[in-house]
Short mmCIF file of C-alpha atoms in Angstrom, two decimals:
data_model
loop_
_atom_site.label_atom_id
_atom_site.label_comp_id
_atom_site.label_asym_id
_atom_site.label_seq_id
_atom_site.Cartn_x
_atom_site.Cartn_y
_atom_site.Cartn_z
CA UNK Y 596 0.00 0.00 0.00
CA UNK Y 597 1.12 3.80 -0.78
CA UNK Y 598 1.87 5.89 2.05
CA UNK Y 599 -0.49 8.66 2.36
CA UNK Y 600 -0.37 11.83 4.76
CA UNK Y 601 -3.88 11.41 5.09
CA UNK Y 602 -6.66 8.50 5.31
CA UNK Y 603 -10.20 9.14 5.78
CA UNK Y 604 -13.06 6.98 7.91
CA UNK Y 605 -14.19 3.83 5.98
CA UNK Y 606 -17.36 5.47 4.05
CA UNK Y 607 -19.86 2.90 1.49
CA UNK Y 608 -16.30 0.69 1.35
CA UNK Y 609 -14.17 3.90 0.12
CA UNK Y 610 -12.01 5.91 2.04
CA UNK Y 611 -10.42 9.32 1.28
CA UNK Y 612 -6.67 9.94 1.08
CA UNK Y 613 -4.63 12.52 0.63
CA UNK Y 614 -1.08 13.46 -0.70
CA UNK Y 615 1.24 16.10 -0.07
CA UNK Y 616 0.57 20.03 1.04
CA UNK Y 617 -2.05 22.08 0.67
CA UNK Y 618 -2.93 24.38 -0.69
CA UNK Y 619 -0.51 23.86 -4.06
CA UNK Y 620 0.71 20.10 -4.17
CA UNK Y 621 -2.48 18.58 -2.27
CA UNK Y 622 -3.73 15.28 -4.27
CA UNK Y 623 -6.90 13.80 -3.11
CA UNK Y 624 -8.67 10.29 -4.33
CA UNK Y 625 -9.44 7.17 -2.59
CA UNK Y 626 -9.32 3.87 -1.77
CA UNK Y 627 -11.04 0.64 -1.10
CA UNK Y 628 -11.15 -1.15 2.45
CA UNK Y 629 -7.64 -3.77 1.32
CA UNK Y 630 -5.69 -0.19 0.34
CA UNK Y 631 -6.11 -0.43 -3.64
CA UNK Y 632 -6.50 3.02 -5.09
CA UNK Y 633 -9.94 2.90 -7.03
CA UNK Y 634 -10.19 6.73 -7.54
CA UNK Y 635 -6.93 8.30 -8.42
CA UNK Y 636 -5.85 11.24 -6.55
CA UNK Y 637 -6.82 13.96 -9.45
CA UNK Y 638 -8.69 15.93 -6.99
CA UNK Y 639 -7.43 18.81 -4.96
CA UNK Y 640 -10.19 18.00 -2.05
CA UNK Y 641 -12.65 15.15 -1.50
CA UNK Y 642 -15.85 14.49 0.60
CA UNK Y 643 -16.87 10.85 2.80
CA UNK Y 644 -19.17 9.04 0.06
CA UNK Y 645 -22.85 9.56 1.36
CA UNK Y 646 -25.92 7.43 -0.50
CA UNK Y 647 -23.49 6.96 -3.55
CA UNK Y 648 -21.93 10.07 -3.95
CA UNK Y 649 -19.36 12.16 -3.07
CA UNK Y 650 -18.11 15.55 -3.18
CA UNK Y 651 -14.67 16.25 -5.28
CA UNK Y 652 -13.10 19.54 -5.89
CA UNK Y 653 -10.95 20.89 -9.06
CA UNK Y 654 -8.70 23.78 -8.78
CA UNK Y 655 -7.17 25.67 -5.79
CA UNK Y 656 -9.14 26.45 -2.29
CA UNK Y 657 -9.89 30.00 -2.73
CA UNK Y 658 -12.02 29.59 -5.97
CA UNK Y 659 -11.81 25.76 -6.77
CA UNK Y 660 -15.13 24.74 -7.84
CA UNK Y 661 -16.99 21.45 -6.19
CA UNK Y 662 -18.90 18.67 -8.41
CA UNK Y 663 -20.43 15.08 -7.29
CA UNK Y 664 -18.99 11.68 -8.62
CA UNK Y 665 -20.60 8.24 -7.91
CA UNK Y 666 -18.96 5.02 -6.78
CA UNK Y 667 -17.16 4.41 -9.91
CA UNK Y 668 -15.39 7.64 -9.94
CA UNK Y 669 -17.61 8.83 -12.68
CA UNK Y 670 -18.70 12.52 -12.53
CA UNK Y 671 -22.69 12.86 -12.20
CA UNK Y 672 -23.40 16.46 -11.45
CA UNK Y 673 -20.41 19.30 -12.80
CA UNK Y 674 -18.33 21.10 -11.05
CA UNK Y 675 -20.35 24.58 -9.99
CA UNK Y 676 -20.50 24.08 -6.05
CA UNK Y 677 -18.73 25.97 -3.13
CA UNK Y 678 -19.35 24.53 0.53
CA UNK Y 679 -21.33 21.19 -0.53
CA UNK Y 680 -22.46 19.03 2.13
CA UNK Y 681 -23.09 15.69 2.03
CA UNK Y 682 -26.23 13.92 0.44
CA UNK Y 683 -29.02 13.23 2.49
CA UNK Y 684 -32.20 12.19 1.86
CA UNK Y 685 -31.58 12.70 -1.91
CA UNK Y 686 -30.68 16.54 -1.67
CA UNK Y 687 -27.29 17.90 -1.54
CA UNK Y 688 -26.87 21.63 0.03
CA UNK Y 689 -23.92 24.14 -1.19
CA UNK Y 690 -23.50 27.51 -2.49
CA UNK Y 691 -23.59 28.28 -6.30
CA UNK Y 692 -23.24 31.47 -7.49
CA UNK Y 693 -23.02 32.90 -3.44
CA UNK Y 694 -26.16 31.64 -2.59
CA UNK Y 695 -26.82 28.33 -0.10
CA UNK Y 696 -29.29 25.79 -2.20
CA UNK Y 697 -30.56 22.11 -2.38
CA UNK Y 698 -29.40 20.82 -5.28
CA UNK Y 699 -30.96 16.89 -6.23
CA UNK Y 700 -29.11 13.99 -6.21
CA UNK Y 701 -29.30 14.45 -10.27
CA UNK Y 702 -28.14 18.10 -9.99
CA UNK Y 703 -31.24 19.03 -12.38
CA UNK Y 704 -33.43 20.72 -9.65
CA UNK Y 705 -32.36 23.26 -7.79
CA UNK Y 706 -33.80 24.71 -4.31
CA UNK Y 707 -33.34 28.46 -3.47
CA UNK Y 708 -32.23 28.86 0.51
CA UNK Y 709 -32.14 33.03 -0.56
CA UNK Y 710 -35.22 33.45 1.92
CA UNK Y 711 -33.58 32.04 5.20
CA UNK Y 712 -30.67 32.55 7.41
CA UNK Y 713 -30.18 28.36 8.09
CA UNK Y 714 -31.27 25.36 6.93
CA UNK Y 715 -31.23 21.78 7.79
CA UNK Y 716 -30.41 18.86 5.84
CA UNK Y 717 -33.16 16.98 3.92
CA UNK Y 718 -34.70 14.07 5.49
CA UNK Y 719 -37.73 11.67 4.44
CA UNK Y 720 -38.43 14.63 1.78
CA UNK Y 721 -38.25 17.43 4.32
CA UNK Y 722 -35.58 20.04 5.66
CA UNK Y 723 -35.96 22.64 8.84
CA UNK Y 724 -35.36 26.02 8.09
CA UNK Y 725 -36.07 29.41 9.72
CA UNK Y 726 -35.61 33.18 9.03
CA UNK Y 727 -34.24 34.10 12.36
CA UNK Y 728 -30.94 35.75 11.97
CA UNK Y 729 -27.97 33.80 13.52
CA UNK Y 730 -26.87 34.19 16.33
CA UNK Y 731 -29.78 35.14 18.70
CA UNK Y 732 -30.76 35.06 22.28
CA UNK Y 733 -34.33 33.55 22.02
CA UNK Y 734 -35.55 30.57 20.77
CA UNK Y 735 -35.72 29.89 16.64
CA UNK Y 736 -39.00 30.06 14.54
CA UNK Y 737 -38.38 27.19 12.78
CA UNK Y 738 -40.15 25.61 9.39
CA UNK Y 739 -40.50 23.02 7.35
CA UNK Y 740 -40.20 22.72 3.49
CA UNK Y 741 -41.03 20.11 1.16
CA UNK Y 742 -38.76 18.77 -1.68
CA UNK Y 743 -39.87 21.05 -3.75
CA UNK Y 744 -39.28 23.95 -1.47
CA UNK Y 745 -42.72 24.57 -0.43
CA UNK Y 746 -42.88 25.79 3.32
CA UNK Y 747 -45.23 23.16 4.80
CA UNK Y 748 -44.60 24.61 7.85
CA UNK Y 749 -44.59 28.32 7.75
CA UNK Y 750 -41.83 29.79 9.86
CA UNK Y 751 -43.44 31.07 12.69
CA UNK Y 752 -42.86 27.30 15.26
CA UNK Y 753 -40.53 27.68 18.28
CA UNK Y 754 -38.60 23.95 17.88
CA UNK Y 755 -35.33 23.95 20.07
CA UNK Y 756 -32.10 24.56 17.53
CA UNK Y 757 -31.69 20.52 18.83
CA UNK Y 758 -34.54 19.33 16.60
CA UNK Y 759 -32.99 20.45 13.19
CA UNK Y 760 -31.58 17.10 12.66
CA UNK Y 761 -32.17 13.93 14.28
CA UNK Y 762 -36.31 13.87 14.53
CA UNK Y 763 -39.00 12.96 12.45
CA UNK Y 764 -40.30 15.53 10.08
CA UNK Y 765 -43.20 13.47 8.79
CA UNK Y 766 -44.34 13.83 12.66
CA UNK Y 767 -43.63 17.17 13.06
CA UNK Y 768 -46.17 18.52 10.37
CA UNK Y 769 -48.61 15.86 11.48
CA UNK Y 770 -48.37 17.53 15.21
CA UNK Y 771 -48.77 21.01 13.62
CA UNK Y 772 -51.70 20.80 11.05
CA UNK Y 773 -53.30 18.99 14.39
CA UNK Y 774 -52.38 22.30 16.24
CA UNK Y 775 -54.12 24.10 13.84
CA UNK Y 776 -56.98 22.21 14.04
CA UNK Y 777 -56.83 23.12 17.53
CA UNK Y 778 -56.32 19.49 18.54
CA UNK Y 779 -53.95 18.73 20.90
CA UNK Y 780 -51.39 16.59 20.61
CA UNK Y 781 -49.34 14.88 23.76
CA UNK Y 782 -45.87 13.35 21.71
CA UNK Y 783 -45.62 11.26 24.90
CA UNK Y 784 -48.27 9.46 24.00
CA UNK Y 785 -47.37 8.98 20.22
CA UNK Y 786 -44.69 7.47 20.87
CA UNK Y 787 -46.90 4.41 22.15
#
């Protein structure tokens, strides 16, 4: 096996590694779990592989541009992404053009994030967001929006900054469209 100055967490059997200095002489590829190189190091940064893609940069930091190759190495969606964060639940958030979006797995459709301050990552077809500036001293007003943008959830719920990852957005409009049918809810007992 090569020696590398750098090699990532095992990630859908690939992991990242890295030669030489950034920012000039930095190679990036990776490699399979035995050490065999199955994506030359051609990149000058790489991303963990998340639900069969991963995030590979061309050209230097400052104004390098990020696109998405699949587990064969072969590029799927062009390099016009600063920032991009992994894939979840089918969406992919980064900047293009100076402006934070969700991007599909595809990179055909294209979500604009222009009308809030954060957002969370997509999950079964739905992403937190909010309009409350960052950082504050009260709680958020947090929403949700659909995969196709659509606030389902207008921005106006107080949700601890804790829930904008790990719960269950299908549940979460379910327990508000009940609140606005003035029924009340107790999640304690839907959890039965």
């Amino acid at each position: 096996m090569k020696h590398y100055d750098y090699i990532g967490k095992l990630s859908e059997g690939k992991r990242r590694v890295k030669m030489g200095t950034p920012p000039v002489n930095l190679k990036c590829g990776y490699i399979d779990e035995a050490g065999n190189e199955i994506i030359p190091l051609i990149y000058s940064g790489v991303r963990d592989f998340s639900e069969g893609l991963a995030a590979v940069r061309t050209g230097n930091w400052a104004d390098g541009k990020w696109g998405f190759i699949n587990g064969a190495g072969e590029l799927v969606i062009d390099y016009r992404f600063q920032q991009p964060r992994n894939c979840m639940g089918g969406m992919i958030k980064a900047v293009v053009d100076g402006e934070w979006v969700y991007v599909d797995r595809k990179g055909s459709k294209t979500i604009s994030l222009k009308a809030y301050e954060l957002a969370s990552r997509y999950r079964d077809g739905y992403a937190y967001v909010t309009k409350t500036r960052w950082p504050v001293k009260v709680d958020y007003t947090w929403g949700i929006i659909d995969e196709n943008g659509n606030e389902v959830v207008p921005c106006k719920v107080h949700w601890g900054f804790s829930r904008s990852y790990n719960n269950n957005f299908k549940d979460d409009v379910k327990r508000y469209h009940a609140y606005l049918q003035n029924v009340k809810l107790n999640p304690a007992k839907d959890k039965k």
